Coordinates of C-alpha atoms and ligand atoms in Angstrom, one line a residue:
M1 CA 0.2 -0.3 -0.2
E2 CA 1.1 3.5 -0.7
L3 CA 1.0 5.1 2.8
T4 CA 1.7 8.6 4.7
V5 CA 2.1 9.7 8.1
V6 CA 1.7 13.2 8.8
G7 CA 3.4 14.7 11.8
T8 CA 7.6 13.1 11.4
G9 CA 8.1 12.7 15.8
Y10 CA 8.3 9.7 17.8
V11 CA 4.8 8.2 17.0
G12 CA 4.9 9.3 13.5
L13 CA 8.6 8.1 12.2
V14 CA 8.6 4.9 14.4
A15 CA 4.9 3.9 13.1
G16 CA 5.9 5.2 9.5
T17 CA 9.2 3.4 9.6
C18 CA 7.3 0.1 10.9
F19 CA 5.0 0.1 8.0
A20 CA 8.0 0.1 5.3
E21 CA 9.6 -2.8 7.1
T22 CA 6.3 -4.9 5.9
G23 CA 7.2 -4.0 2.8
H24 CA 4.6 -0.7 2.4
T25 CA 5.7 2.3 0.2
V26 CA 5.7 4.7 3.2
T27 CA 6.2 8.8 2.5
C28 CA 6.7 10.3 6.4
I29 CA 5.7 14.6 6.3
D30 CA 6.4 16.9 8.3
N31 CA 6.2 20.7 8.2
N32 CA 9.8 21.0 9.8
P33 CA 11.7 22.0 6.8
D34 CA 15.0 21.2 8.9
K35 CA 13.5 17.8 10.5
I36 CA 13.2 16.4 6.8
A37 CA 16.2 17.5 5.7
M38 CA 18.1 15.5 8.7
L39 CA 16.0 12.5 7.7
E40 CA 16.7 13.1 4.5
R41 CA 20.6 13.2 5.2
G42 CA 19.6 10.1 7.4
E43 CA 20.3 11.5 10.3
I44 CA 17.3 11.0 13.4
P45 CA 15.9 13.7 15.1
I46 CA 15.6 11.6 18.0
Y47 CA 17.1 8.4 20.1
E48 CA 15.1 5.3 20.1
P49 CA 16.7 1.7 20.0
G50 CA 17.1 0.3 16.7
L51 CA 15.6 3.8 14.7
E52 CA 18.5 4.5 13.0
E53 CA 19.2 1.3 11.0
M54 CA 15.5 0.8 10.7
V55 CA 15.2 4.0 9.0
K56 CA 18.3 3.7 7.2
R57 CA 17.0 0.2 5.6
N58 CA 14.1 1.2 4.7
V59 CA 15.3 4.2 3.1
K60 CA 18.0 2.3 1.0
K61 CA 15.3 0.2 -0.2
K62 CA 12.9 3.1 -1.6
R63 CA 9.8 1.9 0.9
L64 CA 10.6 4.8 3.0
F65 CA 11.1 9.1 2.1
F66 CA 10.5 11.8 3.7
S67 CA 9.2 15.2 2.2
T68 CA 7.3 18.6 3.3
D69 CA 5.5 17.8 0.1
L70 CA 2.1 17.0 2.0
P71 CA -0.2 17.5 -1.5
T72 CA 1.4 15.4 -3.3
A73 CA 1.6 12.1 -1.6
I74 CA -1.7 12.8 -0.5
A75 CA -2.4 12.4 -4.5
K76 CA -1.2 9.0 -4.5
T77 CA -1.8 7.5 -1.0
E78 CA -4.3 5.0 0.6
V79 CA -3.9 5.7 3.4
A80 CA -2.8 9.0 6.2
F81 CA -2.3 8.6 9.2
I82 CA -2.5 12.0 11.5
A83 CA 0.5 11.8 14.3
V84 CA 1.4 15.5 14.7
G85 CA 1.4 16.3 18.7
T86 CA -1.0 17.8 20.4
P87 CA 0.2 19.8 23.3
E88 CA -1.6 21.2 26.5
G89 CA -3.7 24.2 26.0
E90 CA -4.0 27.1 27.8
D91 CA -6.6 25.7 29.6
G92 CA -5.5 22.1 29.7
S93 CA -7.5 21.6 27.3
A94 CA -5.9 19.1 23.5
D95 CA -4.4 21.9 21.4
L96 CA -6.3 20.7 18.0
S97 CA -5.1 23.5 16.0
H98 CA -2.2 20.8 14.6
V99 CA -4.4 17.9 14.2
L100 CA -7.5 19.5 12.3
G101 CA -4.7 21.6 10.6
V102 CA -3.2 18.3 8.8
A103 CA -7.0 17.5 8.3
R104 CA -7.6 20.4 5.9
D105 CA -4.8 20.6 4.0
I106 CA -5.3 16.6 3.6
G107 CA -8.6 17.5 2.7
R108 CA -7.3 20.3 0.1
A109 CA -5.2 17.8 -1.3
L110 CA -7.4 14.7 -2.1
T111 CA -7.9 13.4 -5.6
R112 CA -10.0 9.9 -4.4
P113 CA -11.5 8.4 -1.2
I114 CA -9.2 7.4 1.4
V115 CA -8.9 6.2 4.8
V116 CA -7.9 8.9 7.6
V117 CA -6.3 7.3 10.5
D118 CA -6.0 9.6 13.3
K119 CA -2.9 8.3 15.9
S120 CA -2.3 11.4 17.4
T121 CA -3.8 11.5 21.3
V122 CA -7.0 13.4 20.9
P123 CA -10.3 14.3 22.9
V124 CA -13.6 12.2 21.8
G125 CA -15.2 14.3 19.4
T126 CA -12.1 15.0 17.7
G127 CA -12.9 12.1 14.8
E128 CA -16.0 13.8 13.6
R129 CA -13.7 17.1 13.8
V130 CA -11.1 16.1 11.5
K131 CA -13.7 14.5 9.3
A132 CA -15.8 17.8 9.6
E133 CA -12.7 20.0 8.2
I134 CA -11.9 17.6 5.4
A135 CA -15.8 18.0 4.5
K136 CA -15.3 21.8 4.4
V137 CA -13.1 22.4 1.8
T138 CA -13.8 19.0 -0.5
S139 CA -17.0 16.6 -1.3
I140 CA -14.4 13.3 -2.1
P141 CA -15.3 11.5 1.1
V142 CA -12.9 9.7 3.9
E143 CA -13.3 7.0 6.4
I144 CA -11.8 7.7 9.8
V145 CA -10.3 5.7 11.8
S146 CA -9.2 6.0 15.6
N147 CA -6.0 4.3 16.3
P148 CA -4.4 6.1 19.1
E149 CA -0.6 4.9 19.7
F150 CA 0.6 3.1 22.7
L151 CA 3.9 3.1 22.2
K152 CA 6.9 3.8 25.2
E153 CA 9.1 6.1 24.1
G154 CA 12.8 4.2 24.7
A155 CA 11.1 0.9 23.7
A156 CA 8.9 1.6 20.8
L157 CA 9.9 -0.7 18.1
E158 CA 9.8 -3.3 20.5
D159 CA 5.9 -2.0 21.1
F160 CA 5.2 -1.5 17.8
L161 CA 6.2 -4.7 16.5
K162 CA 4.7 -6.4 19.1
P163 CA 1.9 -4.3 20.0
D164 CA -0.3 -5.5 23.6
R165 CA -2.9 -4.3 21.4
I166 CA -4.7 -2.8 18.2
V167 CA -7.4 -0.4 19.0
I168 CA -9.0 0.6 16.0
G169 CA -12.4 2.3 16.3
T170 CA -14.3 3.0 12.9
E171 CA -17.5 2.4 11.6
S172 CA -16.6 1.7 8.5
E173 CA -15.9 -2.0 7.1
H174 CA -13.7 -0.4 4.6
A175 CA -11.5 1.3 6.6
K176 CA -11.4 -2.0 9.7
A177 CA -10.7 -4.7 6.5
V178 CA -7.5 -1.9 5.2
M179 CA -6.1 -1.7 9.4
T180 CA -6.1 -5.3 10.1
D181 CA -4.4 -6.1 7.1
L182 CA -2.1 -3.1 7.5
Y183 CA -1.5 -4.5 11.1
A184 CA -1.5 -8.2 10.1
P185 CA 2.2 -8.6 9.9
F186 CA 2.6 -7.3 14.2
N187 CA 0.1 -9.3 15.1
R188 CA 1.1 -12.8 13.8
T189 CA 1.0 -14.8 17.2
S190 CA -2.6 -13.6 18.5
N191 CA -4.6 -11.8 17.5
R192 CA -4.7 -8.4 19.8
T193 CA -6.4 -6.6 17.3
V194 CA -10.5 -4.8 19.4
F195 CA -12.3 -3.1 17.3
M196 CA -14.6 -0.6 18.5
D197 CA -16.3 2.4 17.6
V198 CA -13.9 6.6 17.5
R199 CA -15.4 7.4 20.4
S200 CA -14.4 4.9 22.2
A201 CA -11.0 4.3 21.1
E202 CA -10.5 8.1 21.8
M203 CA -11.1 7.3 25.0
T204 CA -9.4 4.2 25.6
K205 CA -6.3 6.1 24.8
Y206 CA -6.2 8.6 27.4
A207 CA -7.8 5.8 30.3
A208 CA -4.8 4.2 29.8
N209 CA -2.3 7.2 30.2
A210 CA -4.9 7.9 33.3
M211 CA -5.4 4.9 34.8
L212 CA -0.9 4.6 34.8
A213 CA -1.0 8.2 35.8
T214 CA -2.7 7.0 38.7
R215 CA -1.0 3.8 39.4
I216 CA 2.6 6.0 39.9
S217 CA 0.9 8.8 41.7
F218 CA -0.8 6.1 44.3
M219 CA 2.9 4.5 44.9
N220 CA 4.7 8.0 45.3
E221 CA 2.0 8.9 48.4
I222 CA 2.4 5.2 50.0
A223 CA 6.1 5.6 49.3
N224 CA 6.0 9.3 51.8
L225 CA 4.2 7.7 53.9
C226 CA 6.2 4.5 54.2
E227 CA 9.5 6.7 54.9
R228 CA 7.6 8.9 58.3
V229 CA 6.5 5.3 59.2
G230 CA 9.5 3.3 59.1
A231 CA 8.3 0.9 56.6
D232 CA 10.1 0.0 53.3
V233 CA 8.2 0.7 50.0
N234 CA 10.6 -1.8 47.8
K235 CA 8.9 -4.9 50.1
V236 CA 5.6 -3.8 50.2
R237 CA 5.8 -2.8 46.3
A238 CA 6.9 -6.7 46.1
G239 CA 3.8 -7.6 48.5
I240 CA 1.5 -5.4 46.8
G241 CA 3.0 -7.3 43.0
S242 CA 2.1 -10.7 43.5
D243 CA -2.0 -10.1 43.6
P244 CA -2.5 -10.5 40.2
R245 CA -5.1 -8.2 40.7
I246 CA -2.9 -6.0 41.1
G247 CA 0.5 -7.1 39.1
P248 CA 3.8 -6.1 39.8
S249 CA 3.9 -3.0 37.1
F250 CA 4.4 0.8 37.4
L251 CA 4.4 0.7 41.0
F252 CA 8.1 2.0 41.4
P253 CA 8.3 5.2 43.3
G254 CA 10.5 7.8 42.2
V255 CA 10.5 11.4 41.2
G256 CA 7.1 12.0 39.4
F257 CA 6.0 11.5 36.1
G258 CA 6.6 14.1 33.0
G259 CA 7.5 13.3 29.3
S260 CA 5.4 14.4 26.8
C261 CA 2.6 12.7 27.2
F262 CA 0.6 11.5 30.9
P263 CA 1.4 14.8 32.3
K264 CA -0.2 16.5 29.1
D265 CA -2.9 13.8 28.6
I266 CA -4.1 13.5 32.1
R267 CA -5.4 17.4 32.2
A268 CA -7.1 17.1 28.6
L269 CA -9.0 14.3 30.5
M270 CA -9.3 16.5 33.5
R271 CA -10.8 18.9 31.1
T272 CA -13.3 16.7 28.7
G273 CA -14.7 15.6 32.5
D274 CA -15.1 19.2 33.5
E275 CA -16.7 19.9 29.3
Y276 CA -19.6 17.8 30.1
G277 CA -19.8 18.8 33.5
L278 CA -18.2 15.9 35.7
P279 CA -14.8 16.6 37.2
L280 CA -12.6 14.3 37.5
Q281 CA -11.3 14.3 41.3
V282 CA -9.1 11.1 41.3
L283 CA -7.3 12.5 37.9
R284 CA -7.4 16.0 39.4
T285 CA -5.4 14.7 43.3
V286 CA -2.8 12.5 40.7
D287 CA -1.7 16.1 38.7
E288 CA -1.1 17.6 42.4
V289 CA 0.5 14.4 44.1
N290 CA 2.7 14.5 40.6
D291 CA 3.6 18.4 41.2
R292 CA 4.5 17.6 44.8
Q293 CA 6.8 14.8 43.9
K294 CA 8.6 16.8 41.2
T295 CA 10.3 18.5 43.9
L296 CA 10.6 16.0 46.5
M297 CA 14.2 15.1 45.9
L298 CA 14.8 19.1 46.0
D299 CA 13.3 19.2 49.4
K300 CA 15.3 16.4 50.6
V301 CA 18.4 18.2 49.2
V302 CA 17.2 21.5 51.2
K303 CA 16.8 19.7 54.8
A304 CA 20.3 17.9 54.2
F305 CA 21.9 21.8 53.4
G306 CA 18.9 23.9 53.9
E307 CA 17.8 26.7 51.6
D308 CA 20.6 28.4 51.0
L309 CA 23.0 26.3 48.4
R310 CA 25.4 29.0 47.2
G311 CA 28.5 27.3 47.5
K312 CA 27.3 23.2 47.0
N313 CA 28.1 21.5 44.2
V314 CA 25.6 19.2 42.7
A315 CA 25.7 16.3 40.7
V316 CA 22.6 15.2 38.7
W317 CA 22.6 12.0 36.7
G318 CA 19.8 11.8 34.8
L319 CA 17.9 14.2 32.5
A320 CA 15.6 12.8 30.1
F321 CA 12.1 11.4 32.6
K322 CA 12.9 8.1 31.6
P323 CA 15.8 5.9 30.8
Q324 CA 16.4 5.2 26.5
T325 CA 15.5 8.4 25.6
D326 CA 16.2 11.9 25.0
D327 CA 12.8 14.0 25.7
M328 CA 12.5 16.0 28.8
R329 CA 9.1 17.0 27.5
E330 CA 7.9 17.9 31.5
A331 CA 11.4 16.0 32.9
P332 CA 11.5 16.0 36.6
A333 CA 15.0 17.2 35.8
I334 CA 13.8 20.2 34.9
T335 CA 12.5 21.1 38.2
I336 CA 14.7 19.8 40.4
I337 CA 17.5 21.2 38.2
E338 CA 15.6 24.3 38.0
G339 CA 14.8 24.6 41.8
L340 CA 18.9 24.2 42.9
V341 CA 20.1 26.3 41.2
A342 CA 17.4 28.8 42.1
R343 CA 18.9 27.9 46.2
G344 CA 22.5 28.8 44.3
A345 CA 23.6 25.8 44.0
A346 CA 26.0 24.8 41.3
V347 CA 25.0 21.6 39.0
R348 CA 26.8 19.7 36.5
A349 CA 25.0 17.3 34.5
S350 CA 25.1 14.2 32.4
D351 CA 22.8 11.8 30.9
P352 CA 24.2 9.6 28.5
E353 CA 21.9 10.6 25.5
A354 CA 19.6 13.9 26.2
L355 CA 22.3 16.3 26.9
K356 CA 21.7 18.2 23.6
T357 CA 18.3 18.7 24.4
A358 CA 19.5 19.5 27.9
R359 CA 21.7 22.4 27.0
R360 CA 18.1 23.9 24.6
I361 CA 15.3 23.6 28.0
I362 CA 18.0 24.4 30.7
G363 CA 20.6 26.2 28.7
D364 CA 23.8 27.7 30.5
K365 CA 22.8 27.6 33.9
I366 CA 24.5 24.4 34.8
R367 CA 27.4 22.3 33.4
Y368 CA 27.3 19.6 31.5
D369 CA 29.2 16.0 31.2
D370 CA 29.5 13.7 28.8
D371 CA 31.6 11.7 31.5
P372 CA 28.9 11.0 34.5
Y373 CA 31.7 11.0 36.7
A374 CA 32.9 14.3 35.8
A375 CA 30.2 15.7 37.0
L376 CA 31.2 14.6 40.6
E377 CA 34.5 16.2 40.6
G378 CA 34.1 18.1 43.9
A379 CA 29.8 17.6 44.6
D380 CA 28.7 17.7 47.7
A381 CA 25.9 15.7 46.6
L382 CA 24.7 13.6 43.5
V383 CA 21.1 13.8 42.7
L384 CA 20.3 10.3 40.5
V385 CA 16.7 11.2 38.3
T386 CA 16.9 8.9 35.4
E387 CA 17.6 5.0 36.0
W388 CA 19.8 4.7 32.9
N389 CA 21.0 1.2 33.1
E390 CA 24.7 2.5 33.3
F391 CA 24.1 4.2 36.0
R392 CA 22.7 1.2 38.2
R393 CA 26.3 -0.4 39.1
P394 CA 28.4 2.7 39.0
N395 CA 31.8 2.3 40.0
F396 CA 30.8 3.5 44.1
K397 CA 34.7 3.5 45.0
R398 CA 35.9 6.1 42.0
M399 CA 32.2 8.2 43.4
K400 CA 34.0 8.6 46.8
E401 CA 37.0 9.8 45.8
L402 CA 35.6 12.3 43.1
M403 CA 33.1 13.7 45.3
R404 CA 33.6 16.5 48.2
G405 CA 31.2 15.5 50.1
V406 CA 28.9 12.1 50.9
H407 CA 25.3 12.5 49.9
I408 CA 23.7 10.6 48.0
F409 CA 19.5 11.6 46.7
D410 CA 18.8 8.2 44.8
G411 CA 15.5 8.8 42.9
R412 CA 14.9 6.2 41.9
N413 CA 15.9 4.0 44.8
V414 CA 18.4 1.6 42.5
W415 CA 21.2 2.0 45.3
E416 CA 21.1 -0.6 48.8
P417 CA 20.4 1.8 51.3
D418 CA 22.6 -0.2 53.8
T419 CA 25.5 -0.9 51.0
M420 CA 25.9 2.9 50.5
R421 CA 26.0 3.6 54.3
K422 CA 28.6 1.0 54.5
M423 CA 31.2 2.7 51.7
G424 CA 30.1 5.6 53.7
F425 CA 28.1 7.6 51.6
T426 CA 25.4 9.4 53.7
Y427 CA 21.7 7.9 51.4
T428 CA 18.5 9.2 50.9
G429 CA 16.2 7.4 48.6
I430 CA 12.7 7.3 48.8
G431 CA 9.9 5.5 50.9
R432 CA 13.1 3.6 52.5
P433 CA 14.4 3.6 56.0
Ligands
NAD501 N1 5.5 10.3 22.0 C1 5.1 9.2 21.9 O1 5.9 8.1 23.5 C2 3.2 9.4 22.5 C3 2.7 7.8 22.3 C4 2.0 7.5 22.2 C5 0.8 8.9 22.1 N2 1.3 9.8 21.5 C6 0.8 10.8 21.4 O2 1.0 11.2 19.4 C7 0.7 12.5 19.1 C8 2.2 12.7 18.6 O3 3.7 12.5 19.9 P1 4.9 12.7 19.8 O4 5.7 13.1 21.1 O5 5.0 11.7 18.2 O6 4.8 14.3 18.7 P2 6.4 14.8 18.4 O7 6.3 16.5 18.6 O8 7.6 13.8 18.5 O9 6.0 15.2 16.4 C9 5.2 16.1 16.2 C10 5.9 16.2 14.7 O10 4.5 17.0 13.8 C11 4.9 17.7 13.5 N3 3.9 19.1 12.5 C12 3.0 19.7 13.3 N4 2.4 20.2 13.0 C13 2.6 20.1 12.0 C14 2.0 19.8 10.5 N5 0.8 20.8 10.9 N6 1.9 19.1 9.1 C15 2.4 18.5 9.1 N7 4.0 18.3 10.1 C16 3.4 18.6 11.6 C17 6.1 18.4 14.4 O11 6.7 19.3 13.3 C18 6.5 17.5 15.3 O12 7.6 17.0 13.7 C19 0.7 13.2 19.7 O13 -0.9 13.1 20.7 C20 1.0 12.2 21.3 O14 0.5 12.6 22.3 C21 2.8 10.2 21.3

């Protein structure tokens, strides 16, 4: 099939590349000419394990193309995916200007009926709005599908190629058949497709992210209480995770959730609740608890050194909102670093992939080190923010020698308190005695 994916970000680039990998001819469109120029030079604008090789392979085989020219791609396409951003608007709702703008562009470029698939995360009712936008500029009919994306950054290829579920919301039998065919290569072991109407598919994506965000905030509150009462959240986590009704995933306490999805998606869902006269109280609390959790490690640093951090050197390990990505949208590291800098601390930070992003977001207020050990030179404290694998078993002896202080703030509970203390560190984790 000839496919077009509009929006060549984390979702569009991965989806387009994976469809090309199964043999389709895919044109990935973006309105950012720099991004398209990079991709045409063979450079991948994001860090995602395995993506670069797959992109290069499919470009070489002439199955994957990059362009800013939407009309030419749409004129020959059978299916158009919308995978542009839906950032948080001023009132918390999802900003649909990109999605609806693309819908109009697709409408203007249509030469025959096609299937239009919305992959962006959009509020219930957007499918109908996309159809209406297209109908404003053309009389050529389209079939609308909501096909929300569940990939996780850092494991995006794996998730796309071996999905837990494929949600397809459509009222059209033809579109259903087209989507079934498109996803068949990723659906061979057992059929994981869940068909539904467009509105339910749109809601499914928000409900999934809201549930996951709720688990995180819930466990963060339990961890904070463990700390007060002298319990160990790691043991509590194992104790509750073994219950099949609860399950072991997503029960790790930490520095709060960030990223391009959870924060904006729970706020957009809350906004939908407000619009329909049903305020979502659980989510409101989830969001508040998360905001508090993002400053938790900062509070712990202040507790150890006092409010005035002038003259203190603090190293930060991990800047991306989670490991295996360079994405720092709403990353807790930003909140922590800004708090440290505002109190006068000199911060040196290291991250295996996100230093370029960090320089753009945080600027020259702090120093950046490719080598995490360099960031420790003369440090009074280390704050571990993102649990990259290489930080899990570092050379503690070397760390000790490089640092001038002994304070370790472990925002992900990756190190053992007893071991750390035996080595002479003053260790502070989350929810552990
Ligand atoms: N990132 C994730 O892990 C993830 C996972 C599931 C769902 N989603 C959802 O998928 C959507 C896309 O997310 P993302 O992280 O890939 O976003 P992104 O910001 O990485 O990429 C969006 C791309 O769309 C392009 N774009 C914007 N307007 C355009 C237009 N009018 N024409 C052409 N291109 C345009 C931008 O230049 C950008 O390259 C969002 O709705 C998001 O919530 C994201």
